[in-house]
CSV table of C-alpha atoms in Angstrom, one decimal:
chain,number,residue,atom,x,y,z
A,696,UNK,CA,-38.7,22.1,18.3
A,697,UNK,CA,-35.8,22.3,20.5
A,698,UNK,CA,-36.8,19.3,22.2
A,699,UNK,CA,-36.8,17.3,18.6
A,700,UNK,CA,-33.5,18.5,17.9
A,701,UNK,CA,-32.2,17.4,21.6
A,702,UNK,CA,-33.3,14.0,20.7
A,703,UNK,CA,-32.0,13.8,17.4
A,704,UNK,CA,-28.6,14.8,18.8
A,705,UNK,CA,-29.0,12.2,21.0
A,706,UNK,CA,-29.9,9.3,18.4
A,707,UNK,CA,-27.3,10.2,16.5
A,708,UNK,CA,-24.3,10.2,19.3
A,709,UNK,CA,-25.5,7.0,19.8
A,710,UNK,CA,-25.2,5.7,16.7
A,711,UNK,CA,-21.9,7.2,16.8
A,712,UNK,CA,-20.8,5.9,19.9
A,713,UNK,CA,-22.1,2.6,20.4
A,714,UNK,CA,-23.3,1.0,16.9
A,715,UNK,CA,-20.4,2.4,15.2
A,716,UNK,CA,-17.2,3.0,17.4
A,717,UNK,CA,-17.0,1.0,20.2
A,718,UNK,CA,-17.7,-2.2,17.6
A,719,UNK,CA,-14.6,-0.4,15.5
A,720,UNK,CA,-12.2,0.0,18.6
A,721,UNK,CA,-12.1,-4.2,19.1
A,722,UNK,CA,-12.8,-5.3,15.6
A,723,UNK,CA,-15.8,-6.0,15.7
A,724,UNK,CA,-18.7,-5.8,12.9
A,725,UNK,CA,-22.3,-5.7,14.0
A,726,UNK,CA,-22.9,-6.9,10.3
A,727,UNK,CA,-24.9,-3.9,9.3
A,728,UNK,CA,-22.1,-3.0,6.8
A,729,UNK,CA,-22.2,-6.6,5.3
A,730,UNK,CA,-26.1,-6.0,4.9
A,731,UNK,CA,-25.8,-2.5,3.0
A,732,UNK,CA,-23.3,-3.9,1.1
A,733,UNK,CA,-25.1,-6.9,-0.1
A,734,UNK,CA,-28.1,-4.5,-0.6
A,735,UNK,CA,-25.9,-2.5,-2.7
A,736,UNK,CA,-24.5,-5.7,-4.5
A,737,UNK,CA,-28.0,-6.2,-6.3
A,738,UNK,CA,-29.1,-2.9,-6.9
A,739,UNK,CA,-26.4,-2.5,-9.4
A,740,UNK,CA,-26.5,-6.0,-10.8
A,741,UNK,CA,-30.3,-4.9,-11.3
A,742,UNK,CA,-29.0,-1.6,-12.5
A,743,UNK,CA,-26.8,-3.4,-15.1
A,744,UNK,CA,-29.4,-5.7,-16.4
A,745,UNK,CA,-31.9,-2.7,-17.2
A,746,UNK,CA,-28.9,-0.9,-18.8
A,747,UNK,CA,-28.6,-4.0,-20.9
A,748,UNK,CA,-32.3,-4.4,-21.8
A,749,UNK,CA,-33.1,-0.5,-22.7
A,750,UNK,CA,-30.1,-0.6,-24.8
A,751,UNK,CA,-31.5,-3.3,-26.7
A,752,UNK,CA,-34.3,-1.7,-27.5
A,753,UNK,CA,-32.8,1.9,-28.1
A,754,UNK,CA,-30.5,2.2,-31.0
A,755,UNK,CA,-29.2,5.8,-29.4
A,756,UNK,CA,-27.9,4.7,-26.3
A,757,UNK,CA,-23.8,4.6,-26.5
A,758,UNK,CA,-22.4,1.2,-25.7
A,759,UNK,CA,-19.8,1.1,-22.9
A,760,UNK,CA,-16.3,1.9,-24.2
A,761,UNK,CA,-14.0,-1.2,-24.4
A,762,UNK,CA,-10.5,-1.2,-22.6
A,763,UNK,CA,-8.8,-0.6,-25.2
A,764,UNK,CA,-8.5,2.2,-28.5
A,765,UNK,CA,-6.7,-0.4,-30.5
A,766,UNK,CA,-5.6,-4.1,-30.6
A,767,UNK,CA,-1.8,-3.8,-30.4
A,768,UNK,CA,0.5,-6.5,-32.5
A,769,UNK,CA,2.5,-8.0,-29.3
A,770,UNK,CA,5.8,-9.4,-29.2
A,771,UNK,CA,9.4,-8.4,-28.7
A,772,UNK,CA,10.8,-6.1,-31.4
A,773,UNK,CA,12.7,-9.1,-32.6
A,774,UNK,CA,9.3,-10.8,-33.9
A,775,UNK,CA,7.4,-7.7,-34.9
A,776,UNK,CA,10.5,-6.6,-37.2
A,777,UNK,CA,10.2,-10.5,-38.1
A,778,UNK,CA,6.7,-10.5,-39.4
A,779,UNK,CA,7.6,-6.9,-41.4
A,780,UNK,CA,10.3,-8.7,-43.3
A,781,UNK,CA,8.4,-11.9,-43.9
A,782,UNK,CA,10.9,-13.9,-42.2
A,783,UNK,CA,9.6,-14.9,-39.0
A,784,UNK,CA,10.5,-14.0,-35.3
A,785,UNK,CA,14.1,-15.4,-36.1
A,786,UNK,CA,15.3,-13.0,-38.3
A,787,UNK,CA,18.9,-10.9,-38.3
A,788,UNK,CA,21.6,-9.6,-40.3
A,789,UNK,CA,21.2,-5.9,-42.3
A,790,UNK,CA,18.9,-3.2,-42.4
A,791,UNK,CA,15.9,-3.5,-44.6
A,792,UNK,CA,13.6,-0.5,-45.0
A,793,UNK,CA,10.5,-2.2,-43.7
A,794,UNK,CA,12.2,-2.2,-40.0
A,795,UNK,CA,11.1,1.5,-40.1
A,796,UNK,CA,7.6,0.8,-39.9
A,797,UNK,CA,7.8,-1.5,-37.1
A,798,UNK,CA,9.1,1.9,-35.4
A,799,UNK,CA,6.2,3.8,-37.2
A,800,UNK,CA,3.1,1.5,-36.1
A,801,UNK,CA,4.7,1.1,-32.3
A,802,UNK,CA,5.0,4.9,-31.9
A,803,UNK,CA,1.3,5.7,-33.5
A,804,UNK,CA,-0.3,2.8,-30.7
A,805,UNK,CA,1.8,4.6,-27.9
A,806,UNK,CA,0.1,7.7,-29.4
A,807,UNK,CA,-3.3,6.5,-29.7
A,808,UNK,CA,-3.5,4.0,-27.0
A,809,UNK,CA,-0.8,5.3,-24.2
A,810,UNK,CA,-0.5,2.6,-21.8
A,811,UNK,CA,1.3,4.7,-19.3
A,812,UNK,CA,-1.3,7.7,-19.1
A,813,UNK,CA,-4.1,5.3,-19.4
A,814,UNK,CA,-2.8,4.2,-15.6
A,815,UNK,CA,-3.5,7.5,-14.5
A,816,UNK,CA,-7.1,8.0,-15.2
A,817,UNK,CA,-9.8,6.2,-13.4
A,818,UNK,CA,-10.3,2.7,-14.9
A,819,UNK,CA,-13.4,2.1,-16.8
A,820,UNK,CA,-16.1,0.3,-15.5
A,821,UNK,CA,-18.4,-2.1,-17.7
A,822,UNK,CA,-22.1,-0.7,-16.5
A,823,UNK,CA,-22.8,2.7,-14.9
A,824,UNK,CA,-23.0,2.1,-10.9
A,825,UNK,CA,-25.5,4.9,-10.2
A,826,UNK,CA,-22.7,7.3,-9.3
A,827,UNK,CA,-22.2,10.7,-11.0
A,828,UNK,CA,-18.6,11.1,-11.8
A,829,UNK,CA,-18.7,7.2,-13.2
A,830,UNK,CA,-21.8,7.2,-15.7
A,831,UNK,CA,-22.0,7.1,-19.2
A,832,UNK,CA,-24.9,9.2,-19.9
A,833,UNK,CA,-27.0,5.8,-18.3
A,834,UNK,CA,-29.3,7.5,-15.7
A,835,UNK,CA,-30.8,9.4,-18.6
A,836,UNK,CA,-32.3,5.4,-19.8
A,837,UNK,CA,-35.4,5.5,-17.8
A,838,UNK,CA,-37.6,7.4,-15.4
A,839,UNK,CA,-36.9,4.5,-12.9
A,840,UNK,CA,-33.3,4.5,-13.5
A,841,UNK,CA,-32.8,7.8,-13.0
A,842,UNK,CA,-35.1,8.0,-9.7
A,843,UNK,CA,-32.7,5.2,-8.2
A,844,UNK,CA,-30.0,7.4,-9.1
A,845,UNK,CA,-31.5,10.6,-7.4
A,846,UNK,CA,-32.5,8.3,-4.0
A,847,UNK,CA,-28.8,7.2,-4.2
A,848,UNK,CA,-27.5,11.1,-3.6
A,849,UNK,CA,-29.7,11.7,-0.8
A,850,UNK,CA,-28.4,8.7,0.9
A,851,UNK,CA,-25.0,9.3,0.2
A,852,UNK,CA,-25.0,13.0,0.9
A,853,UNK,CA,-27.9,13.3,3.4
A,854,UNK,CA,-27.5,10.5,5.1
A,855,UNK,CA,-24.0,8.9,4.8
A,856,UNK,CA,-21.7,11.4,4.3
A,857,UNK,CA,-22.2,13.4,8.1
A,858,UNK,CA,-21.7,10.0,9.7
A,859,UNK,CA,-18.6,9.5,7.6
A,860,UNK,CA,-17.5,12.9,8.5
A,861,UNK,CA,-18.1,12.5,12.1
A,862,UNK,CA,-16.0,9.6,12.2
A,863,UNK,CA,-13.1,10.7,10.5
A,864,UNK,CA,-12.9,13.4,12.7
A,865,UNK,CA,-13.2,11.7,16.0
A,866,UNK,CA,-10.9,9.5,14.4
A,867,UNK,CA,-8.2,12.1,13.3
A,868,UNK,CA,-8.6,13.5,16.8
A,869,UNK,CA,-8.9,10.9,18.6
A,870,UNK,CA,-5.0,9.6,17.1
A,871,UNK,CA,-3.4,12.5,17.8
A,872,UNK,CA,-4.6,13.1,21.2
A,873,UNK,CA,-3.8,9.5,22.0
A,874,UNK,CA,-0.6,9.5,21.0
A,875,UNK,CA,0.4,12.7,22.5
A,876,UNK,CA,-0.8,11.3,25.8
A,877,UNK,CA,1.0,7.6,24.9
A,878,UNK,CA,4.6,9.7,24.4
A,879,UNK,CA,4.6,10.9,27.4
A,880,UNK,CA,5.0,7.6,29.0
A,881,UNK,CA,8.8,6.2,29.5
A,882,UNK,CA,9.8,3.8,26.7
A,883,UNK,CA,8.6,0.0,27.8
A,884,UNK,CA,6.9,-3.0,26.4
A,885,UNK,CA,3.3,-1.1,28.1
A,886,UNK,CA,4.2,2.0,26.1
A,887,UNK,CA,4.8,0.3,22.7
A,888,UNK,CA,1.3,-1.7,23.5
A,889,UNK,CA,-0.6,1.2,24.1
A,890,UNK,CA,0.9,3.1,21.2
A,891,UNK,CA,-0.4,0.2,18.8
A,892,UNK,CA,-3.6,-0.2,20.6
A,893,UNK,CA,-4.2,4.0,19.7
A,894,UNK,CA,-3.6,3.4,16.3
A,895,UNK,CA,-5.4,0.5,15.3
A,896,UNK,CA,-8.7,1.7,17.0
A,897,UNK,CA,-7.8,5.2,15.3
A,898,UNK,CA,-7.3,3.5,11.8
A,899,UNK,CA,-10.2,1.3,12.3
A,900,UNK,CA,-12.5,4.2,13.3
A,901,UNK,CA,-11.3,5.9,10.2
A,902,UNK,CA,-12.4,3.0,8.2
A,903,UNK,CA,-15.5,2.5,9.1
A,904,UNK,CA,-16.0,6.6,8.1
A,905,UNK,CA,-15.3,4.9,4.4
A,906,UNK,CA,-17.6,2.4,4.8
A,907,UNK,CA,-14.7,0.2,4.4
A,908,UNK,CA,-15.2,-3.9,3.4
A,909,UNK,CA,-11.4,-5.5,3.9
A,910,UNK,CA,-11.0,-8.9,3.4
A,911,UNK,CA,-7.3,-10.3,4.5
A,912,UNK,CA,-6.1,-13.1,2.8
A,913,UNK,CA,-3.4,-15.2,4.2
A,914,UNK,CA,-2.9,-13.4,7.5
A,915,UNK,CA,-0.5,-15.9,8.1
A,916,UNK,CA,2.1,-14.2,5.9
A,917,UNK,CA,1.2,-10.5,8.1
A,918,UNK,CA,4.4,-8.6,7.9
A,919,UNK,CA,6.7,-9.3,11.2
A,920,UNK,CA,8.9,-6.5,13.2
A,921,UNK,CA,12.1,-5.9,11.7
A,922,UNK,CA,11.1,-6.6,8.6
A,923,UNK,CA,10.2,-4.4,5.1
A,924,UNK,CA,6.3,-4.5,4.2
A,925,UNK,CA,5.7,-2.9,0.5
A,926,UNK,CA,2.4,-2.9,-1.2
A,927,UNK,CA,1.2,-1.3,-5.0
A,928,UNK,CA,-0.3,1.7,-4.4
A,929,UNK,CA,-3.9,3.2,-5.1
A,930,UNK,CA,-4.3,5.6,-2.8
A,931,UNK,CA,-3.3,7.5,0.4
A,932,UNK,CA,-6.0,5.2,2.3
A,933,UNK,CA,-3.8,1.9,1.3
A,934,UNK,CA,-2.5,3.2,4.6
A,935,UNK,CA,-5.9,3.0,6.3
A,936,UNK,CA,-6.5,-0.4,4.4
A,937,UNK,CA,-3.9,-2.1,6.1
A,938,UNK,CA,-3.5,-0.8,9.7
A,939,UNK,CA,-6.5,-2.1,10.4
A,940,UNK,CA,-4.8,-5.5,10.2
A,941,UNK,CA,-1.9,-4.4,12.2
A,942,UNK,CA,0.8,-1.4,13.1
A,943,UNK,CA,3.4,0.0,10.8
A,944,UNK,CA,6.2,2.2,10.5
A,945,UNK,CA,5.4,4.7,8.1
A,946,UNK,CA,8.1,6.5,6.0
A,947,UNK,CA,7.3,9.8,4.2
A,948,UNK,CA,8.6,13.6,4.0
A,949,UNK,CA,8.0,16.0,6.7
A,950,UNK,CA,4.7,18.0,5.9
A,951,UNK,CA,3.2,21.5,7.2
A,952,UNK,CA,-0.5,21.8,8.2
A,953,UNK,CA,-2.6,19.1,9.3
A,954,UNK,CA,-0.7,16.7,7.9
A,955,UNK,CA,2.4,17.9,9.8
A,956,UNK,CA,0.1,17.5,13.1
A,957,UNK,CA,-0.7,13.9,12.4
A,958,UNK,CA,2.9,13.4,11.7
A,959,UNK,CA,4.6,14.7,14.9
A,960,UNK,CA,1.8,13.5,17.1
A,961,UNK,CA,2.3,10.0,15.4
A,962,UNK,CA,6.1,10.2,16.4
A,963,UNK,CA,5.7,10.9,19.8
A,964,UNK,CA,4.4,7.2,20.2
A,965,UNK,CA,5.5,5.3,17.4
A,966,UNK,CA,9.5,5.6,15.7
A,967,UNK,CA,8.0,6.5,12.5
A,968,UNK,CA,10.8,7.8,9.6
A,969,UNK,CA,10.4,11.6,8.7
A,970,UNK,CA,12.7,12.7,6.1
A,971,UNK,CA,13.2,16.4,5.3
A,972,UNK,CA,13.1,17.6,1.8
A,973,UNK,CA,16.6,18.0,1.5
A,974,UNK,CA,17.2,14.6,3.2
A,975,UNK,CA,14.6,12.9,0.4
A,976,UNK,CA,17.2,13.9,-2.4
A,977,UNK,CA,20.1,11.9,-0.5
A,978,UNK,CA,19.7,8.0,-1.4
A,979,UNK,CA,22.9,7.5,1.5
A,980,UNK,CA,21.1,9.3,4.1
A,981,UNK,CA,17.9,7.5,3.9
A,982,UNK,CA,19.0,4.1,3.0
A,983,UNK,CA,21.4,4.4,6.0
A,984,UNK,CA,18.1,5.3,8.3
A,985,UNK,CA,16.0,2.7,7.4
A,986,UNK,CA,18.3,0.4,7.5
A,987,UNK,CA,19.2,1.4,11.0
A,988,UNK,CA,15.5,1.3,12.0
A,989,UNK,CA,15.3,-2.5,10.5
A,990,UNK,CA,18.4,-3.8,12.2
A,991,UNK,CA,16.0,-3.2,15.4
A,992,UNK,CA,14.0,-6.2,15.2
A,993,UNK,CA,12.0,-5.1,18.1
A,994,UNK,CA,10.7,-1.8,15.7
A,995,UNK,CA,7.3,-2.1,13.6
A,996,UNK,CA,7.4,-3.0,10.1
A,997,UNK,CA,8.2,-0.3,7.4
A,998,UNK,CA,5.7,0.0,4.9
A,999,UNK,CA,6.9,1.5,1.6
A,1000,UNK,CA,5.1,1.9,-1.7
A,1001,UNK,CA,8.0,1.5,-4.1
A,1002,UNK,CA,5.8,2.6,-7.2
A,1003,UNK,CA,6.2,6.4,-6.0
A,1004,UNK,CA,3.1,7.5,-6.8
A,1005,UNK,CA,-0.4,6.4,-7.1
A,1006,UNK,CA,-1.4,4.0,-10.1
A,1007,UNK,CA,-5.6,3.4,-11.1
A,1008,UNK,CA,-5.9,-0.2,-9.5
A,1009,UNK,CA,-5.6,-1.7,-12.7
A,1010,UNK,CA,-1.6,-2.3,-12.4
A,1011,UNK,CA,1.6,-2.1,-11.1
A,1012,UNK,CA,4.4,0.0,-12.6
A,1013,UNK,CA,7.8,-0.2,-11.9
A,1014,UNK,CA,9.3,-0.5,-8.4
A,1015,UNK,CA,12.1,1.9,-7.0
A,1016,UNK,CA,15.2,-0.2,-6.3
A,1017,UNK,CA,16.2,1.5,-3.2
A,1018,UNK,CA,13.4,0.2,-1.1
A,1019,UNK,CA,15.4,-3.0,-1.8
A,1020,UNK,CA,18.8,-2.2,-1.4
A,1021,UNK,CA,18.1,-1.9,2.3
A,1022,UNK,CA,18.0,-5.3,3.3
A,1023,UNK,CA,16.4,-7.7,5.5
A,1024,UNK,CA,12.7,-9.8,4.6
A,1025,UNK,CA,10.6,-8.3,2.1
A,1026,UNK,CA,7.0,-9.2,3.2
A,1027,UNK,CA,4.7,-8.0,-0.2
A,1028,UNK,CA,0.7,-7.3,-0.3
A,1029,UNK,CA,-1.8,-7.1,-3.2
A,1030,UNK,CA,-4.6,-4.6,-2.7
A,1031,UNK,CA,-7.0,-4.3,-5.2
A,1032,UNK,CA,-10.4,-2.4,-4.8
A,1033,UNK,CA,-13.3,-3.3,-6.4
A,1034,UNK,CA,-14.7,-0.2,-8.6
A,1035,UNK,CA,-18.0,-1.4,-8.8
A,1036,UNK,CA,-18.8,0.5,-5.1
A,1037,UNK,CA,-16.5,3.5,-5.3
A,1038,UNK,CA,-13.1,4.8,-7.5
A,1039,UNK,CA,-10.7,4.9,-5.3
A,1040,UNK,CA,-7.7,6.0,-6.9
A,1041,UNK,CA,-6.3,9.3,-6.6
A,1042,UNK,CA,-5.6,11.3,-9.8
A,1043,UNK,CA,-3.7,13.9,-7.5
A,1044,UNK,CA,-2.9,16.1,-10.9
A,1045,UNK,CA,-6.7,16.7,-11.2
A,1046,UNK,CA,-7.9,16.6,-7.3
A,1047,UNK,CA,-6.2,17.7,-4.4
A,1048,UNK,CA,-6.7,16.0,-1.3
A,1049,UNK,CA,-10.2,17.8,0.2
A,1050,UNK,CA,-11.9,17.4,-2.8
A,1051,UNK,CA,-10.7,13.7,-2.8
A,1052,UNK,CA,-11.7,13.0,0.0
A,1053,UNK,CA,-15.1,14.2,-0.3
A,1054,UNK,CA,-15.4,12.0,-3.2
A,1055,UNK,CA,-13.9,9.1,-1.4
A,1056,UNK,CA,-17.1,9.6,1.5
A,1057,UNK,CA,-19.6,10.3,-0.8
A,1058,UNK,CA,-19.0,7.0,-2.6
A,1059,UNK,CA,-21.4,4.2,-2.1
A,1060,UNK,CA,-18.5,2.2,0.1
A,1061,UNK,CA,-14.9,1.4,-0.4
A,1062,UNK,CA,-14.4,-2.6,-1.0
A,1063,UNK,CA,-11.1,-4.3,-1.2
A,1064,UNK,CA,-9.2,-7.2,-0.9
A,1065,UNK,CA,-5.6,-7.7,1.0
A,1066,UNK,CA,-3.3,-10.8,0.0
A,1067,UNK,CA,-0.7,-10.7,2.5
A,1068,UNK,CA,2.1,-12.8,0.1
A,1069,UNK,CA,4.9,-15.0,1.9
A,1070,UNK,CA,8.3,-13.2,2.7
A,1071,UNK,CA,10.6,-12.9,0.3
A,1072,UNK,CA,14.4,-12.0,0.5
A,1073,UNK,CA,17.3,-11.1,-2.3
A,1074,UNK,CA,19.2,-14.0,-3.8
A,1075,UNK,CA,22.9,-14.1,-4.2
A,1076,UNK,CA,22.7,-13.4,-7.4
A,1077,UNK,CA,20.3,-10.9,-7.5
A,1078,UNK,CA,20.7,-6.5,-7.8
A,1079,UNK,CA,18.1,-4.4,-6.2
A,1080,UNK,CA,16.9,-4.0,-9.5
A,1081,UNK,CA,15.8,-7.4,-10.4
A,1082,UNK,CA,14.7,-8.5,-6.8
A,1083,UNK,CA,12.2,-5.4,-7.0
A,1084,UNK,CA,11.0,-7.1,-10.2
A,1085,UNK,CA,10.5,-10.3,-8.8
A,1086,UNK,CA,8.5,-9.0,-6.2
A,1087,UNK,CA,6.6,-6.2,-8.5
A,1088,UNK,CA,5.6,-9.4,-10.4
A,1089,UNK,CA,4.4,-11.0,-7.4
A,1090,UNK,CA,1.9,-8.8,-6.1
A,1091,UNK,CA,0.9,-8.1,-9.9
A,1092,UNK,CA,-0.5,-12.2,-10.2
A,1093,UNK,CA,-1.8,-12.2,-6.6
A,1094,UNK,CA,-3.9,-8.9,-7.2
A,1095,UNK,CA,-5.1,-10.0,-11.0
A,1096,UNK,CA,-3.2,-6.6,-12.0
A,1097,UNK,CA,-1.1,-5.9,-15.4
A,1098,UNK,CA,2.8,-6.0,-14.7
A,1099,UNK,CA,4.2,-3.1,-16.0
A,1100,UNK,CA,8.0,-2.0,-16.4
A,1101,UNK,CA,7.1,1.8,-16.9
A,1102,UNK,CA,8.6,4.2,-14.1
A,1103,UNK,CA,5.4,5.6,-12.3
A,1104,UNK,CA,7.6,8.7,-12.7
A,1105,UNK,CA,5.9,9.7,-16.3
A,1106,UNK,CA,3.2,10.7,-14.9
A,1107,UNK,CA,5.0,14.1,-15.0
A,1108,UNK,CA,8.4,13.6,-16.1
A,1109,UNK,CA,10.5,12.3,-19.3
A,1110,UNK,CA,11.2,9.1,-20.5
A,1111,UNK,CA,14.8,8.3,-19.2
A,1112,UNK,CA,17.6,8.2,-22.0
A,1113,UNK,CA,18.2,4.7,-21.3
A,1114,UNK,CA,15.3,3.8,-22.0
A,1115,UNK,CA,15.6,5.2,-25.1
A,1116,UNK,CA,19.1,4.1,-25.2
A,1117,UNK,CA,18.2,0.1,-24.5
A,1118,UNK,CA,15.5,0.5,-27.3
A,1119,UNK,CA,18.6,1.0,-29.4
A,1120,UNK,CA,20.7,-1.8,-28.5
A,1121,UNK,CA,17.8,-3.8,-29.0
A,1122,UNK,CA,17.5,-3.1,-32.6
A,1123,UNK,CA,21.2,-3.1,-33.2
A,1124,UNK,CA,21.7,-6.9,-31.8
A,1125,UNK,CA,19.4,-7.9,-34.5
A,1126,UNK,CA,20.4,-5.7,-37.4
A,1127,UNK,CA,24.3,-7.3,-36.5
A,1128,UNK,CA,23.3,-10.6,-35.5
A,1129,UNK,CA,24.0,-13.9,-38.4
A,1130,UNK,CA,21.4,-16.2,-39.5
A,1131,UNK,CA,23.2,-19.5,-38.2
């Protein structure tokens, strides 16, 4: 017995080791993920079609929910209070009583169909991909259905999940050891090398734990040194996602626990930008340290989520200004995953991190595309505001994602009294404005 366990230990250091890591370390892809994922590719498009076909024939079975609750009128306020008043989208001048219930039928869709919390739930798929958490009652079809569906957790849990475990842990350790050792060296070009070499095989081990598919588009446009790289943002992995294409600077607040590990180690090698609580709450003091770090054209990329917070890879909400404000070459990236194989956004109001990431590695795999778009920079007679905009709306077209001017903010705060407060002088330009 012993002797079988001795072997399977050393099988599965193997594995480990050779088929997995020492691929990872140089970039390198044996294929065997491209094969599984193929594999997987037609299992659910098979999945889907006997969905389709046993819905057919049972009357019972619920039909997928569509995107939307309701079909909302459209239009600036200018047009909907138009078609109210029977005049057209060119209306103004006075007050008529109908105006209220352009006010009345905007509020009740914001009730019914809140596009703001919708952003923070996982986005709906079309057809059930034989994961739990993701169905719609569909592995309860068929016998055979539902037999794929039980196969599919012993892979994932008996089989895929302690390889994805062992990886992220020899990659977890495996950075901060590395970059311990790498600080120790004087500052020189062989020290900023190594320091990016422990990092991307670190980050690329990591991937591979997820299973990870990236695809790089335009790698010509790869963020530069001295420059500003921001992204949308999923998930705490978009991280993970794109240092395996290259080394960044990574800006954050100081944590305790592991976290706070990773973080000093990471600094020991790498100029990384730590802010303290406190320091988080003074725009001056942090726009005056990252701008410092980008006058250094010889220091790493920043990378910056402007959104704030995590949004459900169906959009992109409103960009924070200050990343912008900063100065020097904006560099943006589209991510977008593809839900079919995994969810990979993180609803961090309903999951904290452990149990996310145990649904993140016992997903089927994570699949995603990166656009790298071409730099951008502020116009004369651009604010922060609007240049954030411009790029927001960037990304959003490259990534096939919805363009959004909500603050991710809402997700657990107010709507701002300006807001409210523009809303109003909106309606009061065209209550005062002449017919010509």
């Amino acid at each position: 017995m012993e002797g079988v366990a001795v072997w399977f230990f050393q099988l599965w250091m193997f594995v480990v080791l050779f088929l997995i890591m020492l691929p990872a370390m140089f970039g390198l892809s044996l294929g065997v993920t491209g094969v599984y994922i193929q594999g997987l590719v037609h299992i659910l498009e098979w999945a889907t079609l006997r969905i389709q076909r046993e819905r057919e024939q049972q009357s019972g079975v619920p039909d997928p929910l569509p995107n939307g609750i309701i079909e909302r009128g459209g239009g600036s306020m200018q047009e909907g209070v138009g078609r109210l008043r029977g005049d057209g989208p060119s209306t103004g001048g006075l007050f008529s009583l109908s105006d209220a219930l352009f006010f009345y039928q905007t509020g009740l869709e914001s009730i019914v169909d809140d596009t703001v919390t919708q952003r923070f739930s996982s986005e709906e798929l079309n057809s059930w991909n034989l994961l739990t958490r993701t169905n719609q009652n569909f592995r309860y079809i068929s016998l055979r259905l539902t037999l794929f569906w039980g196969v599919g957790v012993f892979v994932r849990y008996g089989l895929l999940l302690p390889f994805r475990v062992t990886l992220a842990v020899i990659g977890l350790s495996w950075l901060v050891i590395g970059t311990v050792l790498v600080g120790l060296l004087p500052e020189s070009s062989v020290k900023n090398w190594l320091s990016e070499l422990v990092h991307l095989t670190c980050y690329r081990v990591c991937a591979r734990g997820l299973s990870a598919t990236i695809l790089y588009h335009n790698k010509e446009n790869r963020p530069q040194k001295g420059g500003i790289c921001v992204a949308n943002h999923t998930t705490p992995i978009d991280i993970v996602i794109l240092a395996n294409d290259g080394c960044y600077a990574m800006v954050g607040q100081v944590h305790g626990g592991l976290m706070g590990v990773l973080q000093r180690s990471m600094s020991r090698s790498c100029p990384h930008v730590w802010f303290e609580r406190s320091e988080m709450k003074d725009r001056h003091t942090v726009t005056n340290r990252l701008r410092a770090h980008v006058a250094a054209r010889t220091k790493l990329p920043i990378l910056i989520f402007p959104e704030g917070t995590c949004v459900n890879n169906t959009s992109v909400m409103m960009f924070k200004k200050g990343s912008f404000e900063i100065g020097g070459t904006i560099y943006p990236v589209a991510i977008k995953y593809d839900a079919r194989f995994g969810d990979a956004f993180w609803n961090s109001s309903k999951y904290n991190m452990v149990s996310y990431v145990l649904r993140m590695m016992t997903s089927w795999a994570i699949v995603v595309n990166v656009w790298y778009l071409p730099p951008m920079e502020r116009q004369e007679e651009e604010d922060a505001a609007q240049f954030a905009n411009r790029v927001k709306s960037a990304i959003a077209q490259q990534g096939g994602l919805l363009d959004l001017d909500w603050d991710g903010g809402l997700k657990r705060g107010k709507v701002k009294d300006s807001f409210r407060e523009e809303q109003q002088k909106q309606y009061s330009s065209i209550i005062t404005a002449t017919d010509q």
